Coordinates of C-alpha atoms and ligand atoms in Angstrom, one line a residue:
X1380 CA 33.8 -3.3 -21.9
X1381 CA 32.0 -3.4 -18.6
X1382 CA 30.9 -0.1 -17.3
X1383 CA 32.7 -0.7 -14.0
X1384 CA 36.0 -1.4 -15.9
X1385 CA 35.6 1.6 -18.1
X1386 CA 35.0 4.0 -15.3
X1387 CA 37.7 2.4 -13.2
X1388 CA 40.2 2.9 -16.0
X1389 CA 39.3 6.4 -16.4
X1390 CA 39.9 7.1 -12.8
X1391 CA 43.1 5.2 -12.8
X1392 CA 44.4 7.4 -15.7
X1393 CA 43.5 10.6 -13.9
X1394 CA 45.0 9.5 -10.6
X1395 CA 48.2 8.5 -12.4
X1396 CA 48.5 11.9 -13.9
X1397 CA 48.3 13.5 -10.4
X1398 CA 50.6 10.8 -9.1
X1399 CA 53.2 11.5 -11.8
X1400 CA 53.4 15.1 -10.7
X1401 CA 53.7 14.4 -7.0
X1402 CA 57.5 14.6 -6.8
X1403 CA 57.4 18.1 -8.2
X1404 CA 57.4 20.7 -5.5
X1405 CA 54.6 22.4 -7.4
X1406 CA 52.4 19.6 -6.2
X1407 CA 52.5 21.0 -2.7
X1408 CA 52.4 24.6 -3.9
X1409 CA 49.2 24.0 -5.8
X1410 CA 47.8 21.7 -3.1
X1411 CA 47.1 19.2 -5.8
X1412 CA 46.8 16.5 -3.2
X1413 CA 43.5 18.0 -2.3
X1414 CA 42.1 17.5 -5.8
X1415 CA 43.5 14.0 -5.9
X1416 CA 41.7 13.2 -2.6
X1417 CA 38.5 14.5 -4.1
X1418 CA 38.9 12.3 -7.1
X1419 CA 39.7 9.3 -5.0
X1420 CA 36.6 9.9 -2.9
X1421 CA 34.4 10.2 -6.1
X1422 CA 36.0 7.1 -7.4
X1423 CA 35.2 5.1 -4.3
X1424 CA 31.6 6.4 -4.2
X1425 CA 31.1 5.5 -7.8
X1426 CA 32.6 2.1 -7.7
X1427 CA 30.3 1.2 -4.8
X1428 CA 27.2 2.2 -6.8
X1429 CA 25.1 -0.8 -7.9
X1430 CA 22.2 -1.1 -10.2
X1431 CA 19.1 -2.4 -8.4
X1432 CA 16.8 -5.1 -9.6
X1433 CA 13.5 -5.8 -7.8
X1434 CA 11.7 -9.1 -8.3
X1435 CA 8.0 -8.6 -7.8
X1436 CA 4.9 -10.6 -8.4
X1437 CA 2.1 -12.4 -6.7
X1438 CA 2.9 -14.9 -4.1
X1439 CA 4.2 -18.3 -5.1
X1440 CA 4.9 -17.2 -8.7
X1441 CA 8.5 -18.2 -8.0
X1442 CA 10.3 -15.0 -7.1
X1443 CA 12.6 -16.5 -4.5
X1444 CA 13.4 -19.5 -6.7
X1445 CA 14.1 -17.2 -9.7
X1446 CA 16.6 -15.3 -7.5
X1447 CA 18.2 -18.6 -6.5
X1448 CA 18.7 -19.3 -10.2
X1449 CA 20.1 -15.9 -10.9
X1450 CA 22.5 -16.2 -7.9
X1451 CA 23.3 -19.7 -9.0
X1452 CA 22.8 -20.9 -5.4
X1453 CA 19.9 -22.4 -3.5
X1454 CA 19.8 -19.8 -0.7
X1455 CA 16.3 -18.4 -0.5
X1456 CA 13.6 -20.6 1.1
X1457 CA 10.8 -21.2 -1.3
X1458 CA 7.8 -21.2 0.9
X1459 CA 4.6 -19.3 1.3
X1460 CA 4.8 -16.9 4.2
X1461 CA 1.6 -15.0 4.2
X1462 CA 2.4 -12.1 6.4
X1463 CA 5.9 -11.2 5.3
X1464 CA 6.5 -7.5 4.9
X1465 CA 10.2 -7.9 4.5
X1466 CA 12.4 -7.3 1.6
X1467 CA 15.5 -9.5 1.2
X1468 CA 18.4 -7.7 -0.3
X1469 CA 21.1 -9.8 -2.1
X1470 CA 24.4 -8.1 -2.5
X1471 CA 27.6 -9.2 -4.3
X1472 CA 30.2 -10.0 -1.6
X1473 CA 33.3 -12.0 -1.3
X1474 CA 32.3 -13.2 2.2
X1475 CA 29.0 -15.0 2.4
X1476 CA 26.6 -14.0 5.2
X1477 CA 23.0 -13.5 6.0
X1478 CA 22.0 -10.7 8.5
X1479 CA 19.4 -8.3 9.6
X1480 CA 19.9 -5.3 7.3
X1481 CA 22.3 -2.8 8.7
X1482 CA 23.1 -5.0 11.7
X1483 CA 26.5 -6.5 11.1
X1484 CA 26.4 -8.1 14.6
X1485 CA 23.5 -10.3 13.5
X1486 CA 25.5 -12.0 10.8
X1487 CA 25.0 -15.7 10.4
X1488 CA 26.6 -18.3 8.1
X1489 CA 24.7 -18.3 4.7
X1490 CA 22.5 -21.3 4.7
X1491 CA 18.9 -21.6 3.7
X1492 CA 18.0 -22.5 7.3
X1493 CA 19.6 -19.4 8.7
X1494 CA 17.8 -17.3 6.1
X1495 CA 14.5 -18.8 7.2
X1496 CA 15.5 -18.3 10.9
X1497 CA 16.4 -14.7 10.6
X1498 CA 13.4 -14.0 8.4
X1499 CA 11.0 -15.4 11.0
X1500 CA 12.8 -13.8 13.9
X1501 CA 13.1 -10.2 12.5
X1502 CA 10.7 -7.7 11.3
X1503 CA 13.4 -5.7 9.6
X1504 CA 14.7 -6.4 6.1
X1505 CA 17.2 -9.2 5.6
X1506 CA 20.5 -8.8 3.8
X1507 CA 22.4 -11.6 2.1
X1508 CA 26.0 -11.3 0.9
X1509 CA 27.0 -13.8 -1.8
X1510 CA 29.1 -13.9 -4.9
X1511 CA 26.9 -12.9 -7.8
X1512 CA 28.5 -14.6 -10.8
X1513 CA 26.9 -12.7 -13.6
X1514 CA 25.5 -9.8 -11.8
X1515 CA 28.3 -8.2 -9.8
X1516 CA 27.1 -4.8 -10.8
X1517 CA 23.7 -5.4 -9.3
X1518 CA 21.8 -5.6 -6.1
X1519 CA 18.8 -7.9 -6.1
X1520 CA 15.6 -7.3 -4.1
X1521 CA 13.3 -10.2 -3.2
X1522 CA 9.9 -8.8 -2.2
X1523 CA 6.8 -10.0 -0.5
X1524 CA 4.1 -11.1 -2.9
X1525 CA 1.9 -8.3 -4.1
X1526 CA -1.8 -8.7 -3.6
X1527 CA -0.8 -10.7 -0.6
X1528 CA -3.5 -10.7 2.2
X1529 CA -0.8 -8.9 4.2
X1530 CA -1.7 -5.2 4.0
X1531 CA 1.7 -3.6 3.6
X1532 CA 3.2 -5.5 0.8
X1533 CA 1.6 -3.5 -2.1
X1534 CA 2.8 -0.2 -0.4
X1535 CA 6.3 -1.6 0.2
X1536 CA 6.5 -2.9 -3.4
X1537 CA 5.2 0.4 -4.9
X1538 CA 7.7 2.3 -2.9
X1539 CA 10.6 0.0 -4.0
X1540 CA 9.7 0.3 -7.6
X1541 CA 10.4 4.0 -7.6
X1542 CA 13.9 3.3 -6.2
X1543 CA 15.2 0.6 -8.4
X1544 CA 16.6 0.5 -11.9
X1545 CA 14.9 -2.6 -13.1
X1546 CA 11.7 -4.4 -12.1
X1547 CA 11.1 -8.0 -13.0
X1548 CA 7.4 -8.9 -12.7
X1549 CA 6.9 -12.6 -12.3
X1550 CA 3.9 -14.7 -13.3
X1551 CA 2.9 -18.3 -13.1
X1552 CA 2.9 -19.9 -16.5
X1553 CA -0.4 -21.7 -15.9
X1554 CA -2.2 -18.5 -14.9
X1555 CA -0.6 -15.6 -16.9
X1556 CA -2.2 -12.2 -16.3
X1557 CA -4.8 -13.1 -13.8
X1558 CA -7.4 -10.4 -13.1
X1559 CA -5.6 -9.5 -9.9
X1560 CA -2.4 -9.0 -11.8
X1561 CA -4.1 -6.8 -14.4
X1562 CA -5.5 -4.7 -11.5
X1563 CA -2.1 -4.4 -10.0
X1564 CA -0.4 -3.4 -13.3
X1565 CA -3.2 -0.9 -14.1
X1566 CA -2.7 0.7 -10.7
X1567 CA 1.0 0.7 -11.3
X1568 CA 0.9 2.4 -14.7
X1569 CA -1.0 5.3 -13.3
X1570 CA 1.7 5.9 -10.7
X1571 CA 5.1 4.7 -12.0
X1572 CA 7.3 4.6 -15.0
X1573 CA 7.0 1.1 -16.4
X1574 CA 9.8 1.4 -19.0
X1575 CA 12.1 -0.4 -16.6
X1576 CA 9.8 -3.4 -16.4
X1577 CA 10.7 -6.9 -17.5
X1578 CA 8.3 -9.8 -17.4
X1579 CA 9.0 -13.4 -16.5
X1580 CA 6.5 -16.2 -17.3
X1581 CA 7.9 -18.7 -14.8
X1582 CA 7.3 -22.4 -14.3
X1583 CA 7.2 -23.1 -18.0
X1584 CA 8.4 -26.6 -17.3
X1585 CA 4.8 -27.3 -16.2
X1586 CA 3.3 -26.3 -19.6
X1587 CA 5.5 -27.8 -22.2
X1588 CA 4.7 -27.0 -25.8
X1589 CA 2.0 -24.5 -25.1
X1590 CA 4.6 -21.9 -24.0
X1591 CA 4.7 -20.0 -27.2
X1592 CA 1.0 -19.3 -27.3
X1593 CA 1.2 -18.4 -23.6
X1594 CA 3.7 -15.7 -24.5
X1595 CA 1.8 -14.5 -27.5
X1596 CA -1.4 -14.2 -25.5
X1597 CA 0.4 -12.4 -22.8
X1598 CA 1.9 -9.9 -25.2
X1599 CA -1.4 -9.3 -26.9
X1600 CA -3.2 -8.6 -23.6
X1601 CA -0.5 -6.5 -22.1
X1602 CA 0.2 -4.4 -25.1
X1603 CA -3.5 -3.4 -25.1
X1604 CA -3.4 -2.8 -21.4
X1605 CA -0.3 -0.7 -21.4
X1606 CA -0.7 0.8 -24.8
X1607 CA 2.8 -0.2 -25.9
X1608 CA 3.9 -2.0 -28.9
X1609 CA 4.1 -5.8 -28.8
X1610 CA 7.6 -5.9 -30.1
X1611 CA 8.8 -3.6 -27.3
X1612 CA 7.2 -5.9 -24.8
X1613 CA 8.5 -9.0 -26.5
X1614 CA 12.1 -7.9 -25.9
X1615 CA 11.4 -7.7 -22.2
X1616 CA 9.3 -10.9 -21.7
X1617 CA 11.0 -14.2 -21.0
X1618 CA 9.7 -17.7 -20.8
X1619 CA 11.5 -19.1 -17.8
X1620 CA 11.8 -22.0 -15.5
X1621 CA 13.6 -21.3 -12.3
X1622 CA 13.5 -24.9 -11.4
X1623 CA 15.1 -26.1 -14.6
X1624 CA 17.7 -23.3 -14.5
X1625 CA 18.7 -24.4 -11.0
X1626 CA 18.9 -27.9 -12.3
X1627 CA 21.1 -26.7 -15.1
X1628 CA 23.4 -25.0 -12.7
X1629 CA 23.7 -28.0 -10.5
X1630 CA 24.5 -30.3 -13.4
X1631 CA 26.6 -27.7 -15.2
X1632 CA 24.3 -28.1 -18.1
X1633 CA 24.5 -25.0 -20.2
X1634 CA 21.7 -26.3 -22.6
X1635 CA 19.2 -26.2 -19.8
X1636 CA 20.1 -22.7 -18.9
X1637 CA 19.7 -21.7 -22.5
X1638 CA 16.5 -23.5 -23.0
X1639 CA 14.8 -22.3 -19.9
X1640 CA 15.5 -18.6 -20.2
X1641 CA 18.5 -17.9 -18.1
X1642 CA 20.8 -16.6 -20.8
X1643 CA 18.2 -14.5 -22.5
X1644 CA 17.1 -13.0 -19.2
X1645 CA 20.6 -12.0 -18.0
X1646 CA 21.6 -10.5 -21.3
X1647 CA 18.2 -8.7 -21.7
X1648 CA 18.6 -6.9 -18.4
X1649 CA 22.3 -6.2 -19.1
X1650 CA 21.5 -4.7 -22.5
X1651 CA 18.8 -2.6 -21.1
X1652 CA 21.1 -1.2 -18.3
X1653 CA 23.9 -0.6 -20.9
X1654 CA 21.7 1.4 -23.3
X1655 CA 19.6 3.2 -20.7
X1656 CA 21.7 3.7 -17.6
X1657 CA 25.3 3.5 -18.5
X1658 CA 25.3 6.6 -20.7
X1659 CA 23.6 8.6 -18.0
X1660 CA 25.9 7.3 -15.4
X1661 CA 29.0 8.2 -17.4
X1662 CA 27.6 11.6 -18.0
X1663 CA 27.3 12.2 -14.3
X1664 CA 30.7 10.9 -13.6
X1665 CA 32.2 13.1 -16.2
X1666 CA 30.5 16.1 -14.9
X1667 CA 31.7 15.6 -11.4
X1668 CA 35.2 14.9 -12.6
X1669 CA 35.4 17.9 -14.8
X1670 CA 34.4 20.1 -11.9
X1671 CA 37.3 18.9 -9.9
X1672 CA 39.8 19.0 -12.7
X1673 CA 38.7 22.5 -13.6
X1674 CA 39.9 23.6 -10.1
X1675 CA 43.3 22.2 -10.9
X1676 CA 43.4 23.9 -14.2
X1677 CA 42.6 27.3 -12.5
X1678 CA 45.4 26.8 -10.1
X1679 CA 47.8 26.1 -13.0
X1680 CA 46.7 29.2 -14.8
X1681 CA 47.2 31.3 -11.7
X1682 CA 50.7 30.2 -11.3
X1683 CA 51.5 30.8 -14.9
X1684 CA 50.0 34.3 -14.6
X1685 CA 52.1 34.9 -11.5
X1686 CA 55.3 34.0 -13.4
X1687 CA 54.3 36.4 -16.1
X1688 CA 53.4 39.0 -13.5
X1689 CA 49.8 39.2 -14.8
X1690 CA 48.3 38.5 -11.4
X1691 CA 48.7 42.2 -10.6
X1692 CA 45.8 42.8 -12.9
X1693 CA 43.4 40.5 -11.2
X1694 CA 41.7 42.9 -8.8
X1695 CA 41.1 45.4 -11.6
X1696 CA 39.8 42.8 -13.9
X1697 CA 37.4 41.6 -11.2
X1698 CA 36.1 45.1 -10.6
X1699 CA 35.6 45.7 -14.3
X1700 CA 33.7 42.4 -14.6
X1701 CA 31.5 43.2 -11.6
X1702 CA 30.7 46.5 -13.1
X1703 CA 29.6 44.9 -16.4
X1704 CA 27.5 42.4 -14.5
X1705 CA 25.8 45.1 -12.5
X1706 CA 25.0 47.0 -15.7
X1707 CA 23.7 43.8 -17.1
X1708 CA 21.3 43.6 -14.1
X1709 CA 20.0 47.1 -14.9
X1710 CA 19.6 46.4 -18.6
X1711 CA 17.5 43.3 -18.1
X1712 CA 15.2 44.8 -15.4
X1713 CA 12.1 44.3 -17.4
X1714 CA 12.9 40.6 -18.0
X1715 CA 13.6 40.2 -14.2
X1716 CA 10.3 41.8 -13.4
X1717 CA 8.5 39.3 -15.7
X1718 CA 10.4 36.4 -14.3
X1719 CA 9.6 37.3 -10.7
X1720 CA 5.9 37.7 -11.6
X1721 CA 5.9 34.2 -13.1
X1722 CA 7.9 32.8 -10.3
X1723 CA 5.6 34.2 -7.6
X1724 CA 2.6 32.9 -9.4
X1725 CA 4.0 29.4 -9.6
X1726 CA 5.0 29.5 -6.0
X1727 CA 1.5 30.5 -5.0
X1728 CA 0.0 27.7 -7.0
X1729 CA 2.6 25.3 -5.5
X1730 CA 1.7 26.3 -2.0
X1731 CA -2.0 26.1 -2.7
X1732 CA -1.6 22.6 -4.1
X1733 CA 0.5 21.4 -1.2
X1734 CA -2.1 22.8 1.2
X1735 CA -5.0 21.1 -0.6
X1736 CA -3.1 17.8 -0.9
X1737 CA -2.3 17.8 2.8
X1738 CA -5.9 18.4 3.7
X1739 CA -6.8 15.4 1.5
X1740 CA -4.2 13.3 3.3
X1741 CA -5.7 14.2 6.7
X1742 CA -9.1 13.2 5.4
X1743 CA -7.8 9.9 3.9
X1744 CA -6.1 9.0 7.2
X1745 CA -9.2 9.9 9.2
X1746 CA -11.2 7.7 6.9
X1747 CA -8.8 4.8 7.2
X1748 CA -8.8 5.1 11.0
X1749 CA -12.5 4.7 11.1
X1750 CA -13.0 2.1 8.4
X1751 CA -10.1 -0.3 8.8
X1752 CA -10.1 -3.0 11.4
X1753 CA -8.3 -2.1 14.5
X1754 CA -5.7 -4.9 14.1
X1755 CA -4.6 -3.2 10.9
X1756 CA -4.4 0.2 12.4
X1757 CA -2.4 -1.0 15.3
X1758 CA -0.2 -3.3 13.3
X1759 CA 3.5 -2.3 13.2
X1760 CA 3.6 1.4 12.5
X1761 CA 0.7 1.6 10.2
X1762 CA -0.4 5.2 10.6
X1763 CA 3.1 6.4 10.7
X1764 CA 4.3 4.6 7.6
X1765 CA 1.1 5.3 5.7
X1766 CA 1.1 9.0 6.5
X1767 CA 4.8 9.4 5.7
X1768 CA 4.3 7.6 2.4
X1769 CA 1.3 9.8 1.4
X1770 CA 3.2 12.9 2.3
X1771 CA 6.3 11.9 0.4
X1772 CA 4.3 11.0 -2.7
X1773 CA 2.5 14.3 -2.6
X1774 CA 5.5 16.5 -1.9
X1775 CA 7.5 14.7 -4.6
X1776 CA 4.8 15.2 -7.2
X1777 CA 4.2 18.8 -6.4
X1778 CA 7.9 19.7 -6.1
X1779 CA 8.4 18.1 -9.5
X1780 CA 5.6 20.1 -11.0
X1781 CA 6.9 23.3 -9.6
X1782 CA 10.4 22.5 -10.8
X1783 CA 9.2 21.8 -14.3
X1784 CA 7.3 25.1 -14.4
X1785 CA 10.4 26.9 -13.0
X1786 CA 12.4 25.5 -15.8
X1787 CA 9.9 26.9 -18.4
X1788 CA 10.1 30.3 -16.7
X1789 CA 13.9 30.2 -16.9
X1790 CA 13.8 29.3 -20.5
X1791 CA 11.6 32.3 -21.2
X1792 CA 13.8 34.5 -19.2
X1793 CA 16.9 33.2 -21.0
X1794 CA 15.4 34.0 -24.4
X1795 CA 14.4 37.5 -23.2
X1796 CA 17.8 38.5 -22.0
X1797 CA 19.8 36.8 -24.8
X1798 CA 20.7 39.8 -26.9
X1799 CA 21.9 41.8 -24.0
X1800 CA 23.7 38.8 -22.6
X1801 CA 25.6 38.3 -25.8
X1802 CA 26.9 41.9 -25.8
X1803 CA 28.0 41.6 -22.1
X1804 CA 29.6 38.3 -22.6
X1805 CA 31.7 39.7 -25.5
X1806 CA 32.7 42.6 -23.4
X1807 CA 33.7 40.5 -20.4
X1808 CA 35.7 38.1 -22.5
X1809 CA 37.5 41.1 -23.9
X1810 CA 38.3 42.3 -20.5
X1811 CA 39.5 38.9 -19.4
X1812 CA 41.8 38.4 -22.4
X1813 CA 43.2 42.0 -22.1
X1814 CA 43.9 41.8 -18.4
X1815 CA 45.0 38.3 -17.7
X1816 CA 46.4 35.5 -19.7
X1817 CA 44.4 32.4 -19.6
X1818 CA 40.8 31.5 -19.1
X1819 CA 39.8 28.1 -18.0
X1820 CA 36.1 28.6 -18.5
X1821 CA 36.1 28.2 -22.2
X1822 CA 38.4 25.2 -22.1
X1823 CA 36.2 23.0 -19.9
X1824 CA 33.0 21.6 -21.2
X1825 CA 30.7 21.0 -18.3
X1826 CA 28.6 17.9 -18.7
X1827 CA 24.9 18.0 -17.8
X1828 CA 22.4 20.4 -19.2
X1829 CA 22.6 23.8 -17.7
X1830 CA 19.1 25.2 -18.3
X1831 CA 18.4 28.7 -17.3
X1832 CA 21.1 28.8 -14.7
X1833 CA 20.0 25.7 -12.9
X1834 CA 22.1 22.7 -13.4
X1835 CA 19.3 20.5 -14.2
X1836 CA 20.3 16.8 -13.9
X1837 CA 17.3 14.6 -14.2
X1838 CA 19.6 11.7 -15.0
X1839 CA 20.8 11.7 -11.4
X1840 CA 17.2 11.4 -10.3
X1841 CA 16.3 8.6 -12.6
X1842 CA 19.4 6.7 -11.5
X1843 CA 18.8 7.4 -7.9
X1844 CA 22.4 7.4 -7.1
X1845 CA 22.7 8.8 -3.6
X1846 CA 26.4 8.3 -3.7
X1847 CA 26.8 10.9 -6.3
X1848 CA 25.5 13.6 -4.1
X1849 CA 21.9 14.2 -4.8
X1850 CA 19.6 12.9 -2.1
X1851 CA 17.0 10.6 -3.4
X1852 CA 14.5 12.1 -1.1
X1853 CA 12.6 14.9 -2.8
X1854 CA 13.3 13.5 -6.2
X1855 CA 13.7 16.3 -8.7
X1856 CA 13.7 18.8 -5.9
X1857 CA 17.1 17.6 -4.8
X1858 CA 18.7 18.8 -8.0
X1859 CA 17.6 22.4 -7.6
X1860 CA 19.2 24.9 -5.3
X1861 CA 17.1 25.9 -2.4
X1862 CA 14.4 23.2 -2.8
X1863 CA 16.6 20.4 -1.7
X1864 CA 17.0 22.1 1.7
X1865 CA 13.4 22.9 1.9
X1866 CA 12.2 19.4 1.5
X1867 CA 14.9 17.8 3.5
X1868 CA 14.0 20.0 6.4
X1869 CA 10.3 19.3 6.0
X1870 CA 10.8 15.6 5.8
X1871 CA 12.7 15.4 9.0
X1872 CA 9.7 17.1 10.5
X1873 CA 7.6 14.4 8.9
X1874 CA 9.6 11.7 10.6
X1875 CA 9.3 13.2 14.1
X1876 CA 5.7 14.0 13.7
X1877 CA 5.1 10.5 12.3
X1878 CA 6.6 9.1 15.5
X1879 CA 4.1 11.2 17.5
X1880 CA 1.4 9.7 15.3
X1881 CA 2.7 6.3 16.0
X1882 CA 2.5 6.8 19.7
X1883 CA -1.1 8.0 19.4
X1884 CA -1.9 5.1 17.2
X1885 CA -0.5 2.5 19.6
X1886 CA -2.4 4.1 22.5
X1887 CA -5.8 4.1 20.7
X1888 CA -5.2 0.7 19.2
X1889 CA -4.3 -0.7 22.6
X1890 CA -7.5 0.6 24.1
X1891 CA -9.7 -0.7 21.3
X1892 CA -8.0 -4.1 21.3
X1893 CA -8.6 -4.3 25.1
X1894 CA -12.3 -3.9 24.4
X1895 CA -12.1 -6.7 22.0
X1896 CA -13.8 -4.9 19.2
X1897 CA -12.9 -5.8 15.6
X1898 CA -13.7 -2.8 13.6
X1899 CA -14.5 0.7 14.6
X1900 CA -17.7 0.5 12.7
X1901 CA -18.9 -2.2 15.1
X1902 CA -18.9 -0.2 18.2
X1903 CA -19.9 3.1 16.7
X1904 CA -23.0 3.0 18.9
X1905 CA -20.9 3.5 22.0
X1906 CA -20.6 7.2 22.6
X1907 CA -17.3 6.9 24.6
X1908 CA -15.6 4.9 21.8
X1909 CA -16.7 7.3 19.1
X1910 CA -15.1 10.0 21.2
X1911 CA -11.8 8.1 21.3
X1912 CA -11.8 7.7 17.6
X1913 CA -12.7 11.3 17.0
X1914 CA -9.8 12.3 19.3
X1915 CA -7.4 10.1 17.4
X1916 CA -8.5 11.5 14.1
X1917 CA -8.1 14.9 15.4
X1918 CA -4.6 14.2 16.6
X1919 CA -3.6 12.8 13.2
X1920 CA -5.0 15.9 11.6
X1921 CA -3.1 18.2 13.9
X1922 CA 0.1 16.4 13.2
X1923 CA -0.4 16.6 9.4
X1924 CA -1.3 20.3 9.7
X1925 CA 1.9 20.8 11.6
X1926 CA 3.9 19.2 8.8
X1927 CA 2.0 21.2 6.2
X1928 CA 2.9 24.4 8.1
X1929 CA 6.6 23.5 8.2
X1930 CA 6.7 22.7 4.5
X1931 CA 4.8 25.9 3.6
X1932 CA 7.2 27.9 5.8
X1933 CA 10.2 26.3 4.1
X1934 CA 8.8 27.0 0.7
X1935 CA 8.4 30.7 1.6
X1936 CA 11.9 30.9 3.1
X1937 CA 13.8 28.9 0.6
X1938 CA 12.2 29.7 -2.7
X1939 CA 13.1 33.3 -3.4
X1940 CA 13.0 34.6 -6.9
X1941 CA 15.9 37.0 -6.1
X1942 CA 18.1 34.1 -5.1
X1943 CA 17.3 32.2 -8.3
X1944 CA 18.1 35.3 -10.4
X1945 CA 21.4 35.7 -8.6
X1946 CA 22.3 32.0 -9.2
X1947 CA 21.3 32.3 -12.8
X1948 CA 23.4 35.4 -13.5
X1949 CA 26.4 34.0 -11.6
X1950 CA 26.3 30.9 -13.8
X1951 CA 26.1 33.0 -16.9
X1952 CA 29.4 34.7 -16.0
X1953 CA 31.6 32.0 -14.7
X1954 CA 34.6 34.2 -15.3
X1955 CA 33.8 36.1 -12.1
X1956 CA 34.0 33.0 -9.9
X1957 CA 37.1 31.8 -11.6
X1958 CA 38.8 35.1 -11.1
X1959 CA 37.9 35.2 -7.4
X1960 CA 39.5 31.8 -7.0
X1961 CA 42.6 33.0 -8.8
X1962 CA 42.9 36.1 -6.6
X1963 CA 42.7 34.0 -3.4
X1964 CA 45.3 31.6 -4.7
X1965 CA 47.7 34.2 -6.1
X1966 CA 48.1 35.7 -2.6
X1967 CA 49.6 32.5 -1.3
X1968 CA 53.3 32.0 -0.8
X1969 CA 54.9 29.8 -3.4
X1970 CA 58.2 28.0 -3.0
X1971 CA 59.6 28.5 -6.5
X1972 CA 61.8 31.3 -7.7
X1973 CA 60.5 33.6 -10.4
X1974 CA 63.8 33.2 -12.3
X1975 CA 63.0 29.6 -12.9
X1976 CA 59.7 30.8 -14.5
X1977 CA 60.2 29.3 -18.0
X1978 CA 61.1 25.8 -16.6
X1979 CA 58.1 25.9 -14.3
X1980 CA 55.8 27.0 -17.0
X1981 CA 56.8 24.2 -19.2
X1982 CA 56.1 21.7 -16.4
X1983 CA 52.7 23.3 -15.7
X1984 CA 51.9 23.2 -19.4
X1985 CA 52.7 19.5 -19.5
X1986 CA 50.2 18.8 -16.7
X1987 CA 47.6 21.1 -18.1
X1988 CA 47.6 19.4 -21.5
X1989 CA 47.4 15.9 -19.9
X1990 CA 44.4 16.9 -17.8
X1991 CA 42.6 18.8 -20.5
X1992 CA 42.9 15.8 -22.8
X1993 CA 40.8 13.8 -20.3
X1994 CA 37.9 16.2 -20.1
Ligands
GTP3151 N1 7.8 -26.5 -11.4 C1 8.3 -25.4 -11.0 N2 8.1 -25.0 -9.8 C2 8.7 -23.8 -9.4 C3 9.4 -23.0 -10.3 N3 9.8 -21.9 -9.6 C4 9.3 -22.0 -8.4 N4 8.6 -23.1 -8.2 C5 7.9 -23.6 -7.0 O1 6.9 -22.7 -6.7 C6 6.7 -22.5 -5.3 C7 6.8 -21.1 -5.0 O2 8.1 -20.6 -5.2 P1 8.7 -19.4 -4.5 O3 10.0 -19.2 -5.1 O4 8.6 -19.6 -3.0 O5 7.7 -18.3 -4.9 P2 7.7 -16.8 -4.3 O6 7.1 -16.0 -5.4 O7 9.0 -16.4 -3.8 O8 6.6 -16.9 -3.2 P3 6.3 -15.9 -2.0 O9 7.6 -15.5 -1.4 O10 5.5 -16.7 -1.0 O11 5.5 -14.8 -2.5 C8 7.7 -23.4 -4.7 O12 7.2 -24.6 -4.3 C9 8.8 -23.6 -5.8 O13 9.5 -24.7 -5.6 C10 9.6 -23.5 -11.6 O14 10.2 -22.9 -12.5 N5 9.0 -24.7 -11.9
MG3152 MG1 9.5 -15.7 -1.8

């Protein structure tokens, strides 16, 4: 079954359960409509989530034509456009259109001419809506050719690679793995995960029977370069002809599609997504769902306790639990001390690394400003975009390192406190069962690995699903309490500082352009000009220092070992939070009569069983 269908059915079942209960007055009493709304929202967010495929490769290797064949429609102009920095995003849509990305007002009828027209007219990305026959779960990204004389395309493509689920690298069959392609791939491997890469050897219609040796040579070369097995690569490499596939579509000739790689390519990508992404995706969905359903279950429990008059004991039970937890704190003091020491050490290293990296960025930018031709510096928002990118890369990398170390610290802490925790946990469970009837905690399996009190969800990050609630910005950082805020705050500072940078950039560039000098190197004998460049370099450095300061302040403010310990211990004893929720709820007015208790309990039991079966 398709992922979309499967998830959709699951949501439908759950919503039906809530719906089926909606005529019962308990539905209002328990405010179940609130939980249902949350589930509906989650369902909408998830159904809108698409897997992303980027088609990359050197110019004229056939990227746009390949996309036309995948879309089964001749919509993208196949022509060499040397300075394009744009990405064209192709989305599944009932209505066909082409527009400037995020500008619905600019929509035009979908024709090749209009795509060209908008493409030439706008500097922004272009978006195309079209029915995607075999790829409704996907969004396709057409990219500017890498190694293009245009200076931004590599940066843009590198950036995109980090954000998509699948990358298809295209090559021309008559020139497979040119030196420039090898260089690009080598640079890539150092920076990015290449397990999501597929390779298309396109234009095979031009080479005839040689194709198999072309593929073998390619596999041999690439497996050495990437140090991966040939068979792994073979599964992800396709001999293709976009031209013949388009012909096959036009003539409804299935044999052509088969012969020239279409079928193999579509099923290859689909298989990969199924085995690598779907499971993770489902895990996240289940986790989110179980959290919402758990709330409903707690409500049901509370009402049952109320009928049995057990809610009277809640306050006492909570006090007793809190006392146990505070004893727990005391008994693990040594372990806390060690954890804090480790934490502070990691934090200091983290800050130092951020500091050094930012200084390096300032130096890089100063270097670029004096070595690149003025046209490049002044082009678009070069300094702004480049600085922002460098900063994002560095912060992401360093936050990720810190988070990994933090995880190790937590694992150690966890092992240290385990014996005492076991005792306390038994004691608290005893208290709970003695004092009030039902515990939801044990009944709900929370998906996602809870490591050391941090709900650590790397799957979300690798999927990059913003809709599910973790911001893509900050990568791993977003999944960890405290850090998400720290980096989000800092990055908004980056944006505004980057704007300042851009203003500086355009001023200097304007002056230099007016003097008609090509490169800064060429006028370095003019004292006045050197001064200008120096001033500009200084202003860039100041801005970068400003950002560095903000990030370091945020790290100091947000990353407190005490907060982490609190979070950790709270997660270890979920009974406390559950009880607090029950106390709040039990103080509400309910519309039912206690003498109907048995009947109500039976109805609640029915709902409870249905919901629990889903988890
Ligand atoms: N014979 C043959 N020609 C092809 C094939 N695919 C693309 N072409 C031609 O190759 C040229 C380049 O194709 P494009 O699709 O524009 O290539 P691209 O990679 O998008 O190029 P840029 O966007 O400029 O980087 C065009 O003239 C296409 O018609 C193919 O499978 N066989
Ligand atoms: Mg193209």
